[in-house]
mmCIF file of C-alpha atoms and ligand atoms in Angstrom:
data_model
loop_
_atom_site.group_PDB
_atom_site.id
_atom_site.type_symbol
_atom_site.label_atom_id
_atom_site.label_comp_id
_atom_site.label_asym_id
_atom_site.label_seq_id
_atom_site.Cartn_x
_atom_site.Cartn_y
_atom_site.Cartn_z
ATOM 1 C CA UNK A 38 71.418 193.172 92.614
ATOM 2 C CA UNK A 39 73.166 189.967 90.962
ATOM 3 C CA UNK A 40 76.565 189.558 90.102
ATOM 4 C CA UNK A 41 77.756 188.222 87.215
ATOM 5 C CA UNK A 42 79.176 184.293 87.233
ATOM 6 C CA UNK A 43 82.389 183.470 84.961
ATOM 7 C CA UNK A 44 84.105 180.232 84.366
ATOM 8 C CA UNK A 45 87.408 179.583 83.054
ATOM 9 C CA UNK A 46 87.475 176.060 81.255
ATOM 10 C CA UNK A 47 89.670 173.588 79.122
ATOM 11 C CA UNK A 48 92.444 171.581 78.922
ATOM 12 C CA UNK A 49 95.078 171.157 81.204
ATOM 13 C CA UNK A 50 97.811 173.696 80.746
ATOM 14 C CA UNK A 51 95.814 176.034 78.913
ATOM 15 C CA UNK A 52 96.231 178.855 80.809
ATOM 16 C CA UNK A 53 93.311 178.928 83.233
ATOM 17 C CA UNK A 54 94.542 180.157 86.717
ATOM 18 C CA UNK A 55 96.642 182.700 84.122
ATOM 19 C CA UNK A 56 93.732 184.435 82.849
ATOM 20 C CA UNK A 57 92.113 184.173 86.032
ATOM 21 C CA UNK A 58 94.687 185.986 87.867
ATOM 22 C CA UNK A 59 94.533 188.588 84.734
ATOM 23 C CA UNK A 60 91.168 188.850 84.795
ATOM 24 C CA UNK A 61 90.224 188.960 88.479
ATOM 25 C CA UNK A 62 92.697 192.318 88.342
ATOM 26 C CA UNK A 63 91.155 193.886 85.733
ATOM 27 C CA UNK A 64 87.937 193.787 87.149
ATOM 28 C CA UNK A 65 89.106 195.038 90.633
ATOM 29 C CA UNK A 66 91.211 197.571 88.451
ATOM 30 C CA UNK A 67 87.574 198.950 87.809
ATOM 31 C CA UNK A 68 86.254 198.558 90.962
ATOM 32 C CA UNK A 69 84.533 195.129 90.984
ATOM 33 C CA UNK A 70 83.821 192.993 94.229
ATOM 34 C CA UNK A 71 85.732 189.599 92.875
ATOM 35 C CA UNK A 72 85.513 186.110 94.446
ATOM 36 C CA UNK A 73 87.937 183.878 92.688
ATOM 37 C CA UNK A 74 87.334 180.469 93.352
ATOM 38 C CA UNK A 75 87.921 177.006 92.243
ATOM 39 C CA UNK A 76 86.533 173.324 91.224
ATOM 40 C CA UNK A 77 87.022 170.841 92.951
ATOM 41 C CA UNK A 78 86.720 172.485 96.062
ATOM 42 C CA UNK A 79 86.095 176.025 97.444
ATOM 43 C CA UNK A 80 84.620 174.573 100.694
ATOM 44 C CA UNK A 81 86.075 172.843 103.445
ATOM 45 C CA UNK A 82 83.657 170.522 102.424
ATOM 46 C CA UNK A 83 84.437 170.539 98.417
ATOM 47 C CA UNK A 84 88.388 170.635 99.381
ATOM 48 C CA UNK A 85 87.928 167.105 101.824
ATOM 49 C CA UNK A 86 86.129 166.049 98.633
ATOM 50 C CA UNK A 87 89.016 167.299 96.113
ATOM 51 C CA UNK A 88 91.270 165.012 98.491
ATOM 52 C CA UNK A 89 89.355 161.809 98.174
ATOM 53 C CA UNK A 90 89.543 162.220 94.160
ATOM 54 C CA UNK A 91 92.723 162.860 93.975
ATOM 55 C CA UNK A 92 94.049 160.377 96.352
ATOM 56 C CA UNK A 93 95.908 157.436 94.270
ATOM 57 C CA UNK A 94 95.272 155.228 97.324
ATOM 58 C CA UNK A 95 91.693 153.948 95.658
ATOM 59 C CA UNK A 96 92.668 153.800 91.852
ATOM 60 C CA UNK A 97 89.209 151.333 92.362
ATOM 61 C CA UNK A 98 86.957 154.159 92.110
ATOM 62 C CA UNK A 99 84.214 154.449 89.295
ATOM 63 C CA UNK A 100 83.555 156.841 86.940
ATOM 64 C CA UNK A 101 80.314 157.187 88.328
ATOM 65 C CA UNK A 102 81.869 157.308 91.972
ATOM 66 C CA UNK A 103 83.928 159.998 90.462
ATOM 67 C CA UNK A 104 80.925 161.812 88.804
ATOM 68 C CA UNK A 105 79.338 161.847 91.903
ATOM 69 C CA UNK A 106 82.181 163.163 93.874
ATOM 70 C CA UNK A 107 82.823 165.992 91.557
ATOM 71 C CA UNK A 108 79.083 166.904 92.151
ATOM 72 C CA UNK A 109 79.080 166.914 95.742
ATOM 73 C CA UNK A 110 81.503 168.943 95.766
ATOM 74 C CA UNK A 111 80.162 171.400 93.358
ATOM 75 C CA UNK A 112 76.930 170.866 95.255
ATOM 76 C CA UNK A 113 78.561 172.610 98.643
ATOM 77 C CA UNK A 114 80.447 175.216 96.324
ATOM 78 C CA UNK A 115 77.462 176.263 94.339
ATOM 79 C CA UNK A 116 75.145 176.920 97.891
ATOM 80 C CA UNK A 117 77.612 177.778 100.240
ATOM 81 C CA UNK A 118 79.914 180.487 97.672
ATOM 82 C CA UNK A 119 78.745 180.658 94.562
ATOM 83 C CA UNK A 120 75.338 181.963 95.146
ATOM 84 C CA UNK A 121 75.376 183.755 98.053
ATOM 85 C CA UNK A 122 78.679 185.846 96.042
ATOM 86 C CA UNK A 123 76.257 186.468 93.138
ATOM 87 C CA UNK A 124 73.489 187.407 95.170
ATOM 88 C CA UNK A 125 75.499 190.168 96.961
ATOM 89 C CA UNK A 126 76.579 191.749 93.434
ATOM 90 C CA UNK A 127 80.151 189.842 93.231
ATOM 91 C CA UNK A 128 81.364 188.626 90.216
ATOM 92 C CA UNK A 129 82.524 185.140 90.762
ATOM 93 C CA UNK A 130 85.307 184.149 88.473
ATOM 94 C CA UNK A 131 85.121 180.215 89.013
ATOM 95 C CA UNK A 132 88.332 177.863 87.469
ATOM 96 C CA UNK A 133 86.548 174.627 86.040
ATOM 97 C CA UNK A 134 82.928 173.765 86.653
ATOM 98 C CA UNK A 135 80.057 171.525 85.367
ATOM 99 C CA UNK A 136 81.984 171.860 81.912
ATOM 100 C CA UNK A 137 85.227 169.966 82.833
ATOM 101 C CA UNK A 138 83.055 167.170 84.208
ATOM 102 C CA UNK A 139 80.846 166.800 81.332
ATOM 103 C CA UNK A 140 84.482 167.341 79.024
ATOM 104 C CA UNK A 141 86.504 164.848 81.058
ATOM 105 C CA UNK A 142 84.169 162.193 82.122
ATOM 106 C CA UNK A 143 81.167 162.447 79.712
ATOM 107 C CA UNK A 144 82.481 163.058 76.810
ATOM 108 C CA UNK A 145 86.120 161.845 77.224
ATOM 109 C CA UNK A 146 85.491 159.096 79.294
ATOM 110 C CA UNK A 147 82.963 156.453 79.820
ATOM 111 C CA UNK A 148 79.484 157.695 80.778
ATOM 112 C CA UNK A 149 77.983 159.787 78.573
ATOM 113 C CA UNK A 150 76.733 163.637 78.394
ATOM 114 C CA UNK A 151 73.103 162.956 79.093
ATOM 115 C CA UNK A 152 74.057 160.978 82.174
ATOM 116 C CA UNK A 153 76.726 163.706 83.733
ATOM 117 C CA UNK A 154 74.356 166.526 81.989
ATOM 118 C CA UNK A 155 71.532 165.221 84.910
ATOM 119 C CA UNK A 156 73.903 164.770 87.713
ATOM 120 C CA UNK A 157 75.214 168.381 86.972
ATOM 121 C CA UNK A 158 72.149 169.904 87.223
ATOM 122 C CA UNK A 159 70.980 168.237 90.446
ATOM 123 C CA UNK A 160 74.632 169.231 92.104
ATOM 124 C CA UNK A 161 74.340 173.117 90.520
ATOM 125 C CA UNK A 162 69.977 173.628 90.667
ATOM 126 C CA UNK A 163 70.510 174.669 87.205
ATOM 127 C CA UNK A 164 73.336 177.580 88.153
ATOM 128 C CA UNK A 165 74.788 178.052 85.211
ATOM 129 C CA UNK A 166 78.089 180.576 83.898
ATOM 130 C CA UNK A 167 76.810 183.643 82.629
ATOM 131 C CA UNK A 168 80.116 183.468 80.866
ATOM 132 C CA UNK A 169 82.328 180.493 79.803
ATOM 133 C CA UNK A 170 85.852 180.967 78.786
ATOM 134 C CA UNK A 171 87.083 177.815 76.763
ATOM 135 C CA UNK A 172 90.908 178.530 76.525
ATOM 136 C CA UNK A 173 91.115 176.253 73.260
ATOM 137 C CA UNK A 174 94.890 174.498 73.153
ATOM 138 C CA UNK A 175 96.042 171.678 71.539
ATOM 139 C CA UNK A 176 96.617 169.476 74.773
ATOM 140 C CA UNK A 177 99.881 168.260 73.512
ATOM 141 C CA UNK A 178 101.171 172.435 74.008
ATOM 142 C CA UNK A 179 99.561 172.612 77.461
ATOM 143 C CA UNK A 180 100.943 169.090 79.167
ATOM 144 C CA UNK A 181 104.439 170.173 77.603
ATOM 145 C CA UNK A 182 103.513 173.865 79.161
ATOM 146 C CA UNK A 183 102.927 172.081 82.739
ATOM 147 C CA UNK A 184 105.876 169.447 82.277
ATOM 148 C CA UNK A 185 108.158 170.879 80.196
ATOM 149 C CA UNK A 186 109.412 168.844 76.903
ATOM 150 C CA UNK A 187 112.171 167.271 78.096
ATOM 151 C CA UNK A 188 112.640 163.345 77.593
ATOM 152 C CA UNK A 189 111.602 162.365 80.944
ATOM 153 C CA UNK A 190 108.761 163.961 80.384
ATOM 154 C CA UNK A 191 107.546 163.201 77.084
ATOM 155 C CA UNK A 192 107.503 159.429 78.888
ATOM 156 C CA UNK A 193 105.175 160.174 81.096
ATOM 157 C CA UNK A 194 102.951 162.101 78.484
ATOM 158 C CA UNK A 195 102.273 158.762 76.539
ATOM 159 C CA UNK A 196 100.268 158.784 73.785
ATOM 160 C CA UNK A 197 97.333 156.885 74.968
ATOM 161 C CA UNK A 198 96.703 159.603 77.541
ATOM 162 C CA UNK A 199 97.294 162.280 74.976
ATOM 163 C CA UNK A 200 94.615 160.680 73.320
ATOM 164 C CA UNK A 201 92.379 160.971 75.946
ATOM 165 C CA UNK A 202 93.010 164.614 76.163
ATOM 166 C CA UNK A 203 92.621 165.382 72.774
ATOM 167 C CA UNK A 204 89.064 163.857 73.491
ATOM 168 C CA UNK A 205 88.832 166.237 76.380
ATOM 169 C CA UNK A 206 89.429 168.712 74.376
ATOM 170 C CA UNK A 207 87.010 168.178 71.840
ATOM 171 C CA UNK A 208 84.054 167.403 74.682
ATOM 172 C CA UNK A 209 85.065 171.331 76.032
ATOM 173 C CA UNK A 210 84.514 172.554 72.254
ATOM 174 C CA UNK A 211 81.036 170.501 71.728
ATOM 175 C CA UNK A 212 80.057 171.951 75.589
ATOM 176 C CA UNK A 213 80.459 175.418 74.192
ATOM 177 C CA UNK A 214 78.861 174.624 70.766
ATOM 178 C CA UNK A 215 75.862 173.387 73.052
ATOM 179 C CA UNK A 216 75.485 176.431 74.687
ATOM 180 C CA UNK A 217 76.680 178.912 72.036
ATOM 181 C CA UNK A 218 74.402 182.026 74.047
ATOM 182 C CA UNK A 219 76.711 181.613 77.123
ATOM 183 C CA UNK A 220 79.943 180.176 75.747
ATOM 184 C CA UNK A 221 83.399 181.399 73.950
ATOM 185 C CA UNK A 222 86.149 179.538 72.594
ATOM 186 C CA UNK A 223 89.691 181.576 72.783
ATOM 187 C CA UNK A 224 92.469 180.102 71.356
ATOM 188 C CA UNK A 225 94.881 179.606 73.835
ATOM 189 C CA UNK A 226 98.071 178.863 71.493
ATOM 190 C CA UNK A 227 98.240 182.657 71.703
ATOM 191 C CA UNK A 228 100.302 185.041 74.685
ATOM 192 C CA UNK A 229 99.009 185.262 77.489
ATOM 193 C CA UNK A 230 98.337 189.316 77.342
ATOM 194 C CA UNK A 231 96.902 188.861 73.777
ATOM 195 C CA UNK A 232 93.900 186.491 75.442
ATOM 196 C CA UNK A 233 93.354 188.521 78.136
ATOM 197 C CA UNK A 234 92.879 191.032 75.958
ATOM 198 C CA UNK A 235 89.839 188.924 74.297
ATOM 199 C CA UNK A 236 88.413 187.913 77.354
ATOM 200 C CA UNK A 237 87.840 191.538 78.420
ATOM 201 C CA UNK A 238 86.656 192.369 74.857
ATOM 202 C CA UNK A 239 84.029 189.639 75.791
ATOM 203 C CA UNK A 240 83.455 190.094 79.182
ATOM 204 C CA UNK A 241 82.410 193.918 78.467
ATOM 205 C CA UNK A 242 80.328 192.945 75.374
ATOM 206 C CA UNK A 243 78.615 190.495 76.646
ATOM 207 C CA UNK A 244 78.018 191.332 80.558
ATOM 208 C CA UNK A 245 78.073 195.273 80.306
HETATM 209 N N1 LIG B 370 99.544 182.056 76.734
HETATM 210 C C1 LIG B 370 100.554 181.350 77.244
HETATM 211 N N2 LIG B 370 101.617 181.031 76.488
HETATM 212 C C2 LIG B 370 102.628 180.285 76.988
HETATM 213 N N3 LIG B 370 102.692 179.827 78.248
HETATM 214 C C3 LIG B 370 101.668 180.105 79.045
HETATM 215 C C4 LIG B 370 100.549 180.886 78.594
HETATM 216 N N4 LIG B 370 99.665 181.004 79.618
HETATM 217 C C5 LIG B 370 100.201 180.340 80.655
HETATM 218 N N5 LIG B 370 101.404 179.804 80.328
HETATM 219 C C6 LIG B 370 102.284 178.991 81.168
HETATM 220 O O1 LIG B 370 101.846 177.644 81.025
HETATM 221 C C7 LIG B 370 101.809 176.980 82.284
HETATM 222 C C8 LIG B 370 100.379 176.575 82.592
HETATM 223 O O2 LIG B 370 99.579 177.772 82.745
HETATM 224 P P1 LIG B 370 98.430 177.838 83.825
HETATM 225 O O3 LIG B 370 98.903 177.304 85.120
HETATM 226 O O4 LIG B 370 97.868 179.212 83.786
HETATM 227 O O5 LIG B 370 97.421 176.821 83.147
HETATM 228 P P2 LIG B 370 96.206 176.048 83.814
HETATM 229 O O6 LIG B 370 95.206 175.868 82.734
HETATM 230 O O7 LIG B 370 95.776 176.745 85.047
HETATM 231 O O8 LIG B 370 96.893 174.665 84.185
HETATM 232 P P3 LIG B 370 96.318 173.520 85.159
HETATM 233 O O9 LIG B 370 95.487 172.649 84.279
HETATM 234 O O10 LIG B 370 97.540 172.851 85.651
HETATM 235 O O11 LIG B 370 95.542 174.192 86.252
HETATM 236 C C9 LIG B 370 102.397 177.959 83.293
HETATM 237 O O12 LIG B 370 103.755 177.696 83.414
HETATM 238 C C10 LIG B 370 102.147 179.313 82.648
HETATM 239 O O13 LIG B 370 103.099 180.266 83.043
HETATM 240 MG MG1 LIG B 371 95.489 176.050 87.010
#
């Protein structure tokens, strides 16, 4: 018996750990075995990793360094909780994974799909989502969702980063176009109960 793997992708803001919440009690609600879990980290290992990239003490690190990082962290995650969960029946419902690297520095940034497509698959042994949510939002709506839209605010959001985002954005869409078998886009400029709705629609239709 194998579980079913789900991923919850996209912007910032978008409404990820929103669905996941509504989705992870739905499927309990009928009796599923859950493991909710998250990227980077999910390990002790992958969470002492998470640190390191998020620490703005070395704002010398590399893209690749970065890359690298995010894999070896997914590496641990993938061996020590994602398979053994899907092995024992679970359904894993996973927020971010090899998507959000390939979106944010592959597409969006400086290295390249092909390059961060390789690295991914190393770091996961081809593990892929049986099911990838891309909560589709306008990243301008989701940064003023997470930081409200108050003055101060719209500072910080300058528009050179939005720009970047808006790249991020499109890198998530071309991911899922990539991989249309195991991939939906939801529009996420929607409520919150009207996309959870979809995602069950598509988690029953497509996993059973
Ligand atoms: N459909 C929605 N419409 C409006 N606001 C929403 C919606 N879904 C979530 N929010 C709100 O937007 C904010 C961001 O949502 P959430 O934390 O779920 O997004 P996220 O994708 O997990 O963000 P992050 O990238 O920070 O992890 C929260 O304040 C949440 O309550
Ligand atoms: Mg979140």
């Amino acid at each position: 018996m194998t579980g079913s793997f789900i991923v919850m992708d996209g912007v910032e803001g978008c409404g990820k750990s929103t669905q996941i919440k509504l989705l992870a009690e739905a499927l309990r609600a009928e009796n599923y075995e859950v493991t909710v879990t998250h990227e980077p980290g999910g390990t002790p290992v992958s969470e002492r990793v998470r640190e390191l990239l998020l620490d703005p003490q070395y704002p010398e690190m590399t893209s690749l360094t970065e890359v690298m990082l995010f894999c070896a962290s997914r590496a641990q995650h993938c061996e020590q909780v994602i398979r053994p969960a899907l092995q024992a029946g679970r359904m894993v419902v996973c927020d971010r994974f090899a998507s959000a690297t390939c979106a944010y520095q592959g597409y969006a940034g400086s290295l390249g799909l092909e390059l961060v497509d390789s690295v991914n698959r190393i770091a996961t042994g081809g593990l892929e989502p049986d099911l990838l949510f891309v909560l589709d939002l306008d990243p301008a709506v989701g940064l003023r969702r997470k930081f409200g839209d108050d003055e101060a605010s719209g500072d910080r959001i300058e528009e050179k980063s939005l720009g970047f985002h808006r790249q991020v954005r499109e890198g998530f869409l071309e991911y899922a176009r990539l991989r249309p078998e195991r991939s939906v886009v939801i529009d996420a400029d929607a409520n919150a109960d009207d996309i959870h709705a979809a995602i069950i629609q598509c988690v029953s239709e497509r996993l059973g």
